[in-house]
mmCIF file of C-alpha atoms and ligand atoms in Angstrom:
data_model
loop_
_atom_site.group_PDB
_atom_site.id
_atom_site.type_symbol
_atom_site.label_atom_id
_atom_site.label_comp_id
_atom_site.label_asym_id
_atom_site.label_seq_id
_atom_site.Cartn_x
_atom_site.Cartn_y
_atom_site.Cartn_z
ATOM 1 C CA MET A 1 320.316 -112.353 -24.360
ATOM 2 C CA PRO A 2 317.439 -111.728 -26.766
ATOM 3 C CA ASN A 3 318.198 -111.564 -30.437
ATOM 4 C CA VAL A 4 317.062 -108.699 -32.602
ATOM 5 C CA ILE A 5 315.921 -109.131 -36.145
ATOM 6 C CA CYS A 6 317.873 -107.026 -38.563
ATOM 7 C CA PRO A 7 315.871 -105.533 -41.504
ATOM 8 C CA CYS A 8 317.726 -108.007 -43.707
ATOM 9 C CA GLY A 9 315.928 -110.824 -41.907
ATOM 10 C CA PHE A 10 318.947 -112.089 -40.057
ATOM 11 C CA SER A 11 318.690 -112.525 -36.321
ATOM 12 C CA VAL A 12 321.623 -111.111 -34.397
ATOM 13 C CA PRO A 13 322.376 -110.920 -30.668
ATOM 14 C CA LYS A 14 321.257 -107.612 -29.219
ATOM 15 C CA GLY A 15 324.056 -105.070 -29.246
ATOM 16 C CA THR A 16 325.869 -106.623 -32.152
ATOM 17 C CA ARG A 17 325.694 -105.218 -35.590
ATOM 18 C CA CYS A 18 324.610 -107.441 -38.425
ATOM 19 C CA ASP A 19 327.251 -107.500 -41.142
ATOM 20 C CA CYS A 20 324.603 -107.082 -43.863
ATOM 21 C CA ALA A 21 325.574 -103.420 -44.277
ATOM 22 C CA THR A 22 329.060 -104.473 -45.271
ATOM 23 C CA LYS A 23 327.647 -107.186 -47.497
ATOM 24 C CA ARG A 24 325.268 -104.737 -49.150
ATOM 25 C CA ALA A 25 328.131 -102.335 -49.845
ATOM 26 C CA ALA A 26 330.122 -105.143 -51.416
ATOM 27 C CA ALA A 27 327.146 -106.153 -53.553
ATOM 28 C CA ARG A 28 326.675 -102.570 -54.704
ATOM 29 C CA GLN A 29 330.343 -102.406 -55.620
ATOM 30 C CA ARG A 30 329.936 -105.584 -57.679
ATOM 31 C CA GLU A 31 326.924 -104.116 -59.483
ATOM 32 C CA ASN A 32 328.900 -100.983 -60.310
ATOM 33 C CA ASP A 33 331.672 -103.084 -61.760
ATOM 34 C CA GLN A 34 329.171 -105.002 -63.851
ATOM 35 C CA ALA A 35 327.583 -101.795 -65.137
ATOM 36 C CA ARG A 36 330.990 -100.541 -66.194
ATOM 37 C CA GLY A 37 331.683 -103.827 -67.906
ATOM 38 C CA SER A 38 328.517 -103.671 -69.974
ATOM 39 C CA ALA A 39 329.252 -100.084 -71.038
ATOM 40 C CA ALA A 40 332.583 -101.268 -72.382
ATOM 41 C CA SER A 41 330.990 -104.220 -74.139
ATOM 42 C CA ARG A 42 328.637 -101.850 -75.961
ATOM 43 C CA GLY A 43 331.698 -100.705 -77.903
ATOM 44 C CA TYR A 44 332.763 -97.576 -76.064
ATOM 45 C CA ASP A 45 335.966 -99.090 -74.846
ATOM 46 C CA GLY A 46 339.677 -98.716 -75.411
ATOM 47 C CA LYS A 47 339.445 -100.114 -78.909
ATOM 48 C CA TRP A 48 337.001 -97.422 -79.974
ATOM 49 C CA ALA A 49 339.126 -94.675 -78.415
ATOM 50 C CA LYS A 50 342.206 -95.953 -80.210
ATOM 51 C CA GLU A 51 340.650 -96.596 -83.622
ATOM 52 C CA SER A 52 338.593 -93.414 -83.756
ATOM 53 C CA LYS A 53 341.618 -91.332 -82.791
ATOM 54 C CA ALA A 54 343.732 -92.993 -85.455
ATOM 55 C CA TRP A 55 340.997 -92.433 -88.052
ATOM 56 C CA LEU A 56 340.734 -88.756 -87.106
ATOM 57 C CA ALA A 57 344.514 -88.360 -87.239
ATOM 58 C CA ALA A 58 344.602 -89.930 -90.706
ATOM 59 C CA LEU A 59 342.271 -87.189 -91.949
ATOM 60 C CA GLY A 60 344.765 -84.537 -90.874
ATOM 61 C CA SER A 61 342.920 -81.827 -88.983
ATOM 62 C CA PRO A 62 339.327 -82.109 -90.147
ATOM 63 C CA LEU A 63 336.653 -79.641 -89.181
ATOM 64 C CA CYS A 64 333.524 -80.643 -87.343
ATOM 65 C CA ALA A 65 330.981 -82.120 -89.750
ATOM 66 C CA CYS A 66 328.141 -79.992 -88.383
ATOM 67 C CA GLY A 67 329.566 -76.920 -90.086
ATOM 68 C CA CYS A 68 330.410 -74.934 -86.960
ATOM 69 C CA GLY A 69 333.971 -74.414 -88.191
ATOM 70 C CA GLN A 70 335.603 -75.853 -85.090
ATOM 71 C CA PRO A 71 338.330 -78.466 -85.478
ATOM 72 C CA ALA A 72 336.991 -81.961 -84.838
ATOM 73 C CA ASN A 73 338.247 -83.640 -81.692
ATOM 74 C CA MET A 74 336.183 -86.814 -81.784
ATOM 75 C CA VAL A 75 334.407 -89.220 -84.102
ATOM 76 C CA ASP A 76 330.639 -89.284 -84.327
ATOM 77 C CA HIS A 77 328.340 -91.765 -86.046
ATOM 78 C CA VAL A 78 326.305 -90.454 -88.975
ATOM 79 C CA ILE A 79 323.618 -93.007 -88.142
ATOM 80 C CA ALA A 80 323.416 -93.897 -84.445
ATOM 81 C CA PRO A 81 324.426 -97.586 -84.296
ATOM 82 C CA LYS A 82 322.257 -98.338 -81.235
ATOM 83 C CA GLY A 83 324.160 -101.527 -80.523
ATOM 84 C CA ASP A 84 324.660 -102.487 -84.184
ATOM 85 C CA LYS A 85 328.314 -103.541 -84.220
ATOM 86 C CA LYS A 86 328.618 -103.414 -88.011
ATOM 87 C CA LEU A 87 327.272 -99.894 -88.159
ATOM 88 C CA PHE A 88 329.401 -98.944 -85.186
ATOM 89 C CA TRP A 89 332.676 -99.977 -86.826
ATOM 90 C CA SER A 90 331.783 -98.994 -90.378
ATOM 91 C CA ARG A 91 334.160 -96.168 -91.326
ATOM 92 C CA SER A 92 331.652 -94.819 -93.853
ATOM 93 C CA ASN A 93 329.333 -94.180 -90.927
ATOM 94 C CA TRP A 94 331.982 -92.101 -89.125
ATOM 95 C CA GLN A 95 332.287 -88.351 -89.271
ATOM 96 C CA PRO A 96 334.650 -85.913 -87.595
ATOM 97 C CA TYR A 97 332.890 -83.985 -84.872
ATOM 98 C CA HIS A 98 333.487 -81.581 -82.032
ATOM 99 C CA ASP A 99 332.432 -82.838 -78.627
ATOM 100 C CA THR A 100 330.287 -79.806 -77.763
ATOM 101 C CA CYS A 101 328.344 -80.228 -81.034
ATOM 102 C CA ASN A 102 328.055 -83.943 -80.351
ATOM 103 C CA ARG A 103 326.502 -83.244 -76.974
ATOM 104 C CA ARG A 104 324.073 -80.801 -78.555
ATOM 105 C CA LYS A 105 323.175 -83.364 -81.186
ATOM 106 C CA ALA A 106 322.664 -86.066 -78.561
ATOM 107 C CA ILE A 107 320.315 -83.833 -76.586
ATOM 108 C CA LYS A 108 318.364 -82.993 -79.740
ATOM 109 C CA SER A 109 318.034 -86.584 -80.881
ATOM 110 C CA GLU A 110 316.906 -87.626 -77.422
ATOM 111 C CA GLY A 111 314.239 -84.923 -77.589
ATOM 112 C CA GLY A 112 315.448 -83.071 -74.507
ATOM 113 C CA PHE A 113 312.534 -81.298 -72.865
ATOM 114 C CA GLY A 114 312.476 -77.707 -74.036
ATOM 115 C CA ARG A 115 316.237 -77.475 -74.267
HETATM 116 ZN ZN1 ZN B 1 321.313 -107.531 -41.511
HETATM 117 ZN ZN1 ZN B 2 330.258 -78.544 -84.866
#
């Protein structure tokens, strides 16, 4: 029985399926998990959700800092911390914000093409 060479380089008996597809799927899954882990380690994790909510609640019901008049429902950074932990957790760098305004601001600061 001649073997066939799977694209992964593994030689398998003709008619049998190489298990590399399963292995690849598992590897992809692992990569996804790692990507999630690094997003959390950038600071946007449970701690941020908890602390920013508590900070917002302590202000009462603040309005969005952009001046739109909507009640704030999230905390935004005055200066984008870009990985700077001190700036990220510095309360003086926090401002009450509304998520739709935050999205608009993010698009603007990223220089969205013609948006
Ligand atoms: Zn294979
Ligand atoms: Zn606003």
